[in-house]
XYZ file of N, CA and C in Angstrom:
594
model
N -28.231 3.924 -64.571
C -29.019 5.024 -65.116
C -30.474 4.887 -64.670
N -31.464 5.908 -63.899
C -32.537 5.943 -63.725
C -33.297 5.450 -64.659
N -33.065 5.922 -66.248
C -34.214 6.014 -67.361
C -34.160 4.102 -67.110
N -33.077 3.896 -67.078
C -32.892 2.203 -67.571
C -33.531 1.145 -66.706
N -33.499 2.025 -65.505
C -34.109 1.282 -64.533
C -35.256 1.522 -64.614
N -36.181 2.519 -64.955
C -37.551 2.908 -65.422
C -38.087 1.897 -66.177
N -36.816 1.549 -66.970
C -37.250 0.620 -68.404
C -37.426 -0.681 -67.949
N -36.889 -1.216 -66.857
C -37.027 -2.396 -66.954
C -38.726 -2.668 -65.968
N -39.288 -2.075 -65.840
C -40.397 -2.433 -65.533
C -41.702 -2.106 -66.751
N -42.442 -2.913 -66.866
C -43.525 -2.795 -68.129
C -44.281 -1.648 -67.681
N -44.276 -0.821 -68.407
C -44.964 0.505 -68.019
C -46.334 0.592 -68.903
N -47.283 0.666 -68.312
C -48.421 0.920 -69.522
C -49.526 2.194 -69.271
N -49.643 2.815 -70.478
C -49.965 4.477 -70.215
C -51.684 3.673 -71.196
N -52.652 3.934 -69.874
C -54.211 3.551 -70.305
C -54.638 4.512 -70.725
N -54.211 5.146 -72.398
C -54.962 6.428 -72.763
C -53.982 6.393 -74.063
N -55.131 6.510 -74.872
C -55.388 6.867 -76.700
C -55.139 7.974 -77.282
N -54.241 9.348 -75.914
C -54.136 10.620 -76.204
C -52.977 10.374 -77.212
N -52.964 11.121 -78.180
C -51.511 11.123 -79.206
C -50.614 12.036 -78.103
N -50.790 13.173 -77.394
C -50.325 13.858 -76.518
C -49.619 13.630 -75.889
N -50.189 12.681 -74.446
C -49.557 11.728 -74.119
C -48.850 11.094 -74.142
N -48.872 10.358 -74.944
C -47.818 9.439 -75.636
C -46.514 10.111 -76.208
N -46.480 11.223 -76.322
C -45.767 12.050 -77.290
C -44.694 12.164 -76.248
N -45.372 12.971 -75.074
C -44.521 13.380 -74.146
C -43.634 12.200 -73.382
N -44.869 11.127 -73.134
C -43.775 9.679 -72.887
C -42.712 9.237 -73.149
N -43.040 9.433 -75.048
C -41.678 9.025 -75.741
C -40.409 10.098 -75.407
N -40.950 11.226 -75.133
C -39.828 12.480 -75.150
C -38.791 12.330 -73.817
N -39.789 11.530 -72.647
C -38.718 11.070 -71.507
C -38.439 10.123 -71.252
N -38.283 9.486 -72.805
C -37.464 8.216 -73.101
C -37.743 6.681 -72.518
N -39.156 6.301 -72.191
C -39.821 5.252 -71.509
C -40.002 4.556 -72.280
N -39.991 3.066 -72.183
C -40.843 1.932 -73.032
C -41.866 1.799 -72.474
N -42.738 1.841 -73.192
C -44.113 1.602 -72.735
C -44.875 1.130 -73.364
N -46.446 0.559 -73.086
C -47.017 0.198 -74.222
C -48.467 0.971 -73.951
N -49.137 1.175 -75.222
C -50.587 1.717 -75.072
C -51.907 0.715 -75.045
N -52.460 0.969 -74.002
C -54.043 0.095 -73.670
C -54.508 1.043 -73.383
N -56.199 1.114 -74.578
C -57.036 2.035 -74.463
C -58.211 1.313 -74.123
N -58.797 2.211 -73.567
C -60.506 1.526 -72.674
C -61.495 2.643 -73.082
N -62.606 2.488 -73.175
C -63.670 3.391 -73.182
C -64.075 3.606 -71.558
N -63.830 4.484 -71.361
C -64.352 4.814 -69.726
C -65.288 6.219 -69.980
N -66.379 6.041 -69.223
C -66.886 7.150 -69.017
C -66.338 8.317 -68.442
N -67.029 9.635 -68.356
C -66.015 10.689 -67.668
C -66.882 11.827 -67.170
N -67.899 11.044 -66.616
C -69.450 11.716 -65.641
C -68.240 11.331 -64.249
N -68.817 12.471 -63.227
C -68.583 12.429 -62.169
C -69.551 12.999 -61.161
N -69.412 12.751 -59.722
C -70.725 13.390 -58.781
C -70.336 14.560 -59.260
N -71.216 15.554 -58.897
C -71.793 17.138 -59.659
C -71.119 17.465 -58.110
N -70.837 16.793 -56.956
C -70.624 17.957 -55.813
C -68.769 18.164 -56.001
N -68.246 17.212 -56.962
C -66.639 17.393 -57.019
C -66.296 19.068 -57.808
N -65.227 19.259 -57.557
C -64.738 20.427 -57.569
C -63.317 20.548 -57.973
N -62.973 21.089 -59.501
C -61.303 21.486 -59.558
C -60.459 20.282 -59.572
N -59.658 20.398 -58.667
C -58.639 18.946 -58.543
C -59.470 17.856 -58.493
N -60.254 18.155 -57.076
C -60.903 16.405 -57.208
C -61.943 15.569 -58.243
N -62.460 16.425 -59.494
C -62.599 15.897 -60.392
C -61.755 15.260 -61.287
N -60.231 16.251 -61.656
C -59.317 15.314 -61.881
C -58.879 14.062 -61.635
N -58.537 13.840 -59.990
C -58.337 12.992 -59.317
C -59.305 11.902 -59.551
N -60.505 12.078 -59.150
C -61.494 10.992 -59.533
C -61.631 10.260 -60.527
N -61.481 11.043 -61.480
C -61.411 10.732 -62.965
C -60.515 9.826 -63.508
N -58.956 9.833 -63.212
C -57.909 8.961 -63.464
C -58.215 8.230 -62.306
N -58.420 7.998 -60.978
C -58.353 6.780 -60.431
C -59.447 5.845 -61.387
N -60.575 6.408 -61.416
C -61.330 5.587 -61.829
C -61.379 5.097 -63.204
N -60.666 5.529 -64.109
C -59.836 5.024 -65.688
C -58.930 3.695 -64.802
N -58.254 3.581 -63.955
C -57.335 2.876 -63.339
C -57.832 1.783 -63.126
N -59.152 1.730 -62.641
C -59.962 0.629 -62.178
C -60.373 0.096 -63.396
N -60.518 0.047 -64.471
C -60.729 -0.196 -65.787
C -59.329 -1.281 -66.129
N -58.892 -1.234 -65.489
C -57.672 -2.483 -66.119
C -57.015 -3.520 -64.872
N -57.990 -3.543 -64.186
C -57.669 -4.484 -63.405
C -56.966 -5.947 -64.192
N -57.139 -6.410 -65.169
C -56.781 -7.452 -65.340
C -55.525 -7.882 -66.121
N -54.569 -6.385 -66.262
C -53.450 -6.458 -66.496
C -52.205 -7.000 -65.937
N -52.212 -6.785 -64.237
C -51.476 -6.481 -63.354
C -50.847 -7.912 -63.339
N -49.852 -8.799 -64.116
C -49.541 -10.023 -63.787
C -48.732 -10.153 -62.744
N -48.027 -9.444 -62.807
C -46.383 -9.217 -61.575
C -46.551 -7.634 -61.119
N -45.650 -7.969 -60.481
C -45.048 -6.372 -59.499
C -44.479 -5.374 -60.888
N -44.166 -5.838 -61.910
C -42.798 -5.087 -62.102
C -44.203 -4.251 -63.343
N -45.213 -4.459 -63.308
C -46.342 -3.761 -64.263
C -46.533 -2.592 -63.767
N -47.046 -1.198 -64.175
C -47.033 -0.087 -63.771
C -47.810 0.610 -64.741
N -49.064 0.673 -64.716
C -50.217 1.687 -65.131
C -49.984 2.892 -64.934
N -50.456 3.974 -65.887
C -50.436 5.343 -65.924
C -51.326 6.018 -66.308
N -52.392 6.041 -65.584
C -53.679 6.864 -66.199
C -53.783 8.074 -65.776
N -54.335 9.172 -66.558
C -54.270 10.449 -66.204
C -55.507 11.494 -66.811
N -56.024 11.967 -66.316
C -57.428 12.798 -66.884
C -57.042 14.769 -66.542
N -57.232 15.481 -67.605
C -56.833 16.896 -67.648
C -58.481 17.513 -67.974
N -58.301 18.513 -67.265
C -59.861 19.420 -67.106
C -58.945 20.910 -66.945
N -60.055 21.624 -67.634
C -60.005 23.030 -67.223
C -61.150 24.284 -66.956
N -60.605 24.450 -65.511
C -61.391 25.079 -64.571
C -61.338 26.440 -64.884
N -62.637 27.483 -65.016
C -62.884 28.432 -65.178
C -64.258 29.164 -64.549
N -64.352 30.350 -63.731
C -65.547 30.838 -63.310
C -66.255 29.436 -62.401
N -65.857 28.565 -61.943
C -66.401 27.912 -60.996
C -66.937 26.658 -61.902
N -66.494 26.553 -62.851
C -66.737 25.313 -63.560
C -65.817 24.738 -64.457
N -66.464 23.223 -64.457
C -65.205 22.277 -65.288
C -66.022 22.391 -67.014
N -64.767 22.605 -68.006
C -65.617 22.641 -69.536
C -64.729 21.715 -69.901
N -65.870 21.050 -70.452
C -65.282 19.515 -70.774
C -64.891 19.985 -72.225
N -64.812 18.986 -72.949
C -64.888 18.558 -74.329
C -65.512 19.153 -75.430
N -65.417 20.244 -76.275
C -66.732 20.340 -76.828
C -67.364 19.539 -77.678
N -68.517 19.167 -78.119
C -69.246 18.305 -78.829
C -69.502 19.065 -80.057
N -68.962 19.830 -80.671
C -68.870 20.365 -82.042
C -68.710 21.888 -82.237
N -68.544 22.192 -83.700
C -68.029 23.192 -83.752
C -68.374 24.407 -82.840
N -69.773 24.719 -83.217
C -70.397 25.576 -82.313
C -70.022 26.128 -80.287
N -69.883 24.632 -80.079
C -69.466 25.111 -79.002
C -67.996 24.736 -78.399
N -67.476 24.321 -79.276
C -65.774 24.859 -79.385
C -65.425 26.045 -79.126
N -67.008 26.929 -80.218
C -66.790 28.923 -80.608
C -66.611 29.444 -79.088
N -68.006 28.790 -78.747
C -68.182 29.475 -77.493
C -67.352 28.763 -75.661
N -66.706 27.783 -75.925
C -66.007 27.653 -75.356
C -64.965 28.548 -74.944
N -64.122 28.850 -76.497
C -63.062 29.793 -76.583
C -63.363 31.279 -76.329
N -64.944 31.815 -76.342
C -65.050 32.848 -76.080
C -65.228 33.147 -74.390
N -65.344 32.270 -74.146
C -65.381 31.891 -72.463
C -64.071 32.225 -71.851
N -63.255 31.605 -72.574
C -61.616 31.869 -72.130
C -61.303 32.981 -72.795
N -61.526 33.498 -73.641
C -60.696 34.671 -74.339
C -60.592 35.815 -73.171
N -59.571 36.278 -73.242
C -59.056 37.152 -72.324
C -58.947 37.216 -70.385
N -59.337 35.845 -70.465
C -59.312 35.436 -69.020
C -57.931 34.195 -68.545
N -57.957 34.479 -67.218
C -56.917 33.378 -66.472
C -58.009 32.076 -66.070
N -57.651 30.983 -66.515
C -58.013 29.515 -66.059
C -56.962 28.715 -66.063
N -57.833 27.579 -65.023
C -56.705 26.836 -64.659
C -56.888 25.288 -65.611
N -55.650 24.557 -66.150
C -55.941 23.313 -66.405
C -55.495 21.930 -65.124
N -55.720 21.519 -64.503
C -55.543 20.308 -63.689
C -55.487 19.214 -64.445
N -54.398 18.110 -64.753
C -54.532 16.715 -64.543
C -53.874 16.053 -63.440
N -55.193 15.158 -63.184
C -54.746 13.666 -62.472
C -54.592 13.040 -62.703
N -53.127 11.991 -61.950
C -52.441 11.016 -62.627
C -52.298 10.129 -61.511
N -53.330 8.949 -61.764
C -52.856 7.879 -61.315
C -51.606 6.748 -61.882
N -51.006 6.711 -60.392
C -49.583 5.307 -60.693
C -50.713 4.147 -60.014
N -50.359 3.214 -60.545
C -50.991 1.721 -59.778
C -50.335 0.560 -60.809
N -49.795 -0.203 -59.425
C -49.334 -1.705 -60.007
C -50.025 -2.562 -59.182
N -49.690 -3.627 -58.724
C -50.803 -5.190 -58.710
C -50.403 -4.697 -56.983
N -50.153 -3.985 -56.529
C -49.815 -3.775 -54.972
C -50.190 -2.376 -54.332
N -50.076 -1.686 -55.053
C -50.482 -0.205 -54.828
C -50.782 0.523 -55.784
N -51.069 1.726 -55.312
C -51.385 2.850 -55.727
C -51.180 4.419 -55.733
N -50.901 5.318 -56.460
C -50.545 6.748 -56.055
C -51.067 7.430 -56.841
N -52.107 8.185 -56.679
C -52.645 9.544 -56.908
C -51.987 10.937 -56.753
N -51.722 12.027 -57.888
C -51.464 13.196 -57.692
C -51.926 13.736 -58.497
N -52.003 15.278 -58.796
C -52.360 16.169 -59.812
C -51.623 17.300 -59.783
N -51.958 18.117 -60.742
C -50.822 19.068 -61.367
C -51.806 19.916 -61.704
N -51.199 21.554 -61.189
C -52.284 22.768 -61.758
C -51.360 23.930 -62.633
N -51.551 24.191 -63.698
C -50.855 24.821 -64.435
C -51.870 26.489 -64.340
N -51.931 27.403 -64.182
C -52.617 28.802 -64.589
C -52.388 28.935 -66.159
N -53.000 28.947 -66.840
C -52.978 29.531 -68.584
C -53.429 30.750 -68.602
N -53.157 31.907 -69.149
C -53.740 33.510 -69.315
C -53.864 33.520 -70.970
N -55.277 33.799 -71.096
C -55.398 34.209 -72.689
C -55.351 35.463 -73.004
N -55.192 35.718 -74.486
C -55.233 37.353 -74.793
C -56.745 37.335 -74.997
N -57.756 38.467 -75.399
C -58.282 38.743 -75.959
C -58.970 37.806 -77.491
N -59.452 36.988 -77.478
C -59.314 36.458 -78.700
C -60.385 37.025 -79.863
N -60.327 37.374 -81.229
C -61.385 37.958 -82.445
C -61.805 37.079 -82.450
N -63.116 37.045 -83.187
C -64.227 36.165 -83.696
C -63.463 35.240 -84.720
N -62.616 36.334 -86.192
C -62.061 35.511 -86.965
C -60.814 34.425 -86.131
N -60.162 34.924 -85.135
C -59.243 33.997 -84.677
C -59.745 32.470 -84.564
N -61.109 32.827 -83.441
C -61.503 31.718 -83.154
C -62.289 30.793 -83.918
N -62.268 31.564 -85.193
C -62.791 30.965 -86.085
C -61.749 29.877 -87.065
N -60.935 30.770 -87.320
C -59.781 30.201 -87.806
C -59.199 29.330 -87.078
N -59.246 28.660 -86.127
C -58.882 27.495 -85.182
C -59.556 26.478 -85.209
N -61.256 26.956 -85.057
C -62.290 26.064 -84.943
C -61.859 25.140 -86.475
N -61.935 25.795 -87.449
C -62.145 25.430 -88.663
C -61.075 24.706 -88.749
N -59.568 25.084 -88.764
C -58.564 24.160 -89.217
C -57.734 23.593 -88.628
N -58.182 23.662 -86.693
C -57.773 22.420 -86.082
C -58.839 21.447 -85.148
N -59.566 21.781 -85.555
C -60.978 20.895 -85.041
C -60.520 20.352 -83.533
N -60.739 21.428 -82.476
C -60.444 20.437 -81.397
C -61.357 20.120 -80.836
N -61.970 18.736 -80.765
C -63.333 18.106 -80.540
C -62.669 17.402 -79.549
N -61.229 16.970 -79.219
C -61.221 15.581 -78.861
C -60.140 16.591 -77.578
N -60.195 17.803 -77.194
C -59.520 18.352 -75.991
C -60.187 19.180 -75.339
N -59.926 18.588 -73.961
C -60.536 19.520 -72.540
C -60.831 21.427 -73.044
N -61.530 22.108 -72.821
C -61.169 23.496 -73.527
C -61.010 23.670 -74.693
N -61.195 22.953 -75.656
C -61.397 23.334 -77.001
C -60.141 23.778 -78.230
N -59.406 23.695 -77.304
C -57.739 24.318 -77.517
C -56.592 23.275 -77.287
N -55.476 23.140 -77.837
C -54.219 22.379 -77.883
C -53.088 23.847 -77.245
N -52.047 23.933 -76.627
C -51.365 24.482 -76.272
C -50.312 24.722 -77.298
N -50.027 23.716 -78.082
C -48.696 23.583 -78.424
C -49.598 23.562 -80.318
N -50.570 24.309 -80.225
C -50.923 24.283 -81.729
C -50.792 26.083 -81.983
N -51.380 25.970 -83.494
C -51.412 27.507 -83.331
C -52.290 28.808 -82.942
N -53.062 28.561 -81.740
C -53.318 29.639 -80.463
C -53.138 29.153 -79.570
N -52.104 28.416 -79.336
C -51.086 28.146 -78.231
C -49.865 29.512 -78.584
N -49.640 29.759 -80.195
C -48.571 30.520 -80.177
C -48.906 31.897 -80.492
N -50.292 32.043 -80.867
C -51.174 33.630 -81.427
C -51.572 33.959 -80.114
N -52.238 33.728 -78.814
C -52.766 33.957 -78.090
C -52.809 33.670 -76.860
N -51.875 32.656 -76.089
C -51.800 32.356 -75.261
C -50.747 33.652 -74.219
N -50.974 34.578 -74.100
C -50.182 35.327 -72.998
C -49.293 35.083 -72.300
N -49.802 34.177 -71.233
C -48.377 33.613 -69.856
C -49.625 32.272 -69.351
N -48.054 31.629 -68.601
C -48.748 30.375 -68.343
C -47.529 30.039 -66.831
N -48.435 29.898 -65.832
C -47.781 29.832 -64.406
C -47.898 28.405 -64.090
N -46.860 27.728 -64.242
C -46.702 26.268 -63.862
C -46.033 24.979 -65.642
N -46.390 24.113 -64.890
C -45.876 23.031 -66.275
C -46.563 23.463 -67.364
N -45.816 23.427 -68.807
C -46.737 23.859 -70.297
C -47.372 22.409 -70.293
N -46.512 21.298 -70.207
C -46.734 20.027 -70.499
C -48.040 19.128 -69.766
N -48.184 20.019 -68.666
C -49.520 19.937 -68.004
C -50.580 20.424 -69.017
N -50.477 21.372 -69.929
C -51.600 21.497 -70.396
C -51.432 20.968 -71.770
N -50.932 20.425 -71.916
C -50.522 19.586 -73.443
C -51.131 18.070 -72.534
N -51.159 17.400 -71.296
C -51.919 16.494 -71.267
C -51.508 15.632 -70.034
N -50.223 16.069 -69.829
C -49.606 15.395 -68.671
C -48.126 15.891 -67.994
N -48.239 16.099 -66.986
C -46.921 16.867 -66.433
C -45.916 16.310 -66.108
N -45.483 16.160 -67.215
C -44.017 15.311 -67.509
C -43.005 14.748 -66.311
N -42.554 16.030 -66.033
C -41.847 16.191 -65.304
C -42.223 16.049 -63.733
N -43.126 16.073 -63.343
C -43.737 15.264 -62.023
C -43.678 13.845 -62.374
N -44.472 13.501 -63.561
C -44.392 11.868 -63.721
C -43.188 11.255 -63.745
N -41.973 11.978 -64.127
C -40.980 11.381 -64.166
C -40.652 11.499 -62.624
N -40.548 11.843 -61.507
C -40.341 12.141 -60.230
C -41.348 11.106 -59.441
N -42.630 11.197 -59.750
C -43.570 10.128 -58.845
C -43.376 8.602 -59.206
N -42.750 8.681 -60.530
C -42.694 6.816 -60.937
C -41.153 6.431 -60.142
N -39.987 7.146 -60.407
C -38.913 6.901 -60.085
C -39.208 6.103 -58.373
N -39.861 7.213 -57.739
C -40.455 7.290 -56.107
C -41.210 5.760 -56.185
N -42.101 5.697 -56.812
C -43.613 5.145 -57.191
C -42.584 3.124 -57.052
N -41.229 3.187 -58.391
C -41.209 1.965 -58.423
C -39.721 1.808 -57.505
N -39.717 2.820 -56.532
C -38.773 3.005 -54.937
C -37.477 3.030 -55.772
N -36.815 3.822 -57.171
C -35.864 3.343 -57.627
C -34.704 4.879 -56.739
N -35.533 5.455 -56.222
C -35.123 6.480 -55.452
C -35.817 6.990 -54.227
């Protein structure tokens, strides 16, 4: 069985996302969680994917001192979403959560994560672009979100799989699970590749 053979190598996912982890458990991996404080400034000339990209390699480099054997396998991964020619990070409180979401309301953006694989021998970089389309969003909507799901701690201000993931989200062209935090279903395809079990 693939999954089993997945299993027998120590897999470790470098990120504190509950998200993450969620989806891990859902494609049935043992794994364990190591969290790092990494910064998440990048040069101002990166763009779209390659901020992604940059971003998880360089979370990756943050655990150099794990790697005892071959059979170890890091999984770091960083999600951004691109809109009007810019990356909107995080918001730093309510206020501009508001105006985050009014940024997206009724527009197409894209979310990107990059996901670095790396064990004590190599390395593999990829990323994943999902299109999200919003409706229109009211003041009270976005109010009613801000207030009773506080998203302080996600790219865009928004969770997919909360509720204006299910009031407002329109259509979505590519992985959902990409914008929940990590694209499952590639990761399961690049590690299989990644630890040559195929």
């Amino acid at each position: 069985m693939l999954i089993q053979k997945l299993n027998s190598f120590r897999i470790i996912l470098g990120s504190n996302s509950p998200r993450r982890q969620l989806l891990l458990r859902k494609l049935g991996l043992n794994f364990e969680v190591i969290a790092r404080n990494i910064g998440e400034d990048y040069p101002p000339h990166l763009q779209k994917e390659k901020i992604a990209v940059f971003l998880c390699e360089r979370k990756s480099q943050a655990f150099d001192d794990i790697f005892t054997d071959d059979k170890t396998i890091l999984i770091t991964a960083d999600t951004i979403v691109w809109i009007d020619g810019k990356n909107i990070g995080k918001p730093k409180d309510a206020e501009e959560a508001r105006q985050t979401l009014k940024t997206l309301s009724g527009k197409k953006h894209d979310v990107i994560t990059g996901v670095c694989l790396r064990s004590a021998r190599k390395s593999h970089i990829f990323h994943e672009c999902t299109e999200v389309f919003f409706n229109s969003l009211h003041d009270d909507e976005i109010e009613y979100y801000v207030s009773h799901f506080k998203p302080f701690d996600k790219a865009g201000a928004y969770a997919i799989q909360e509720w204006i993931g299910y009031a407002s989200i329109g259509k979505i062209i590519g992985s959902y699970q990409n914008v929940m935090g990590l694209p499952i279903q590639r990761v399961y395809k690049e590690l299989l590749k990644f630890c040559e079990i195929i």
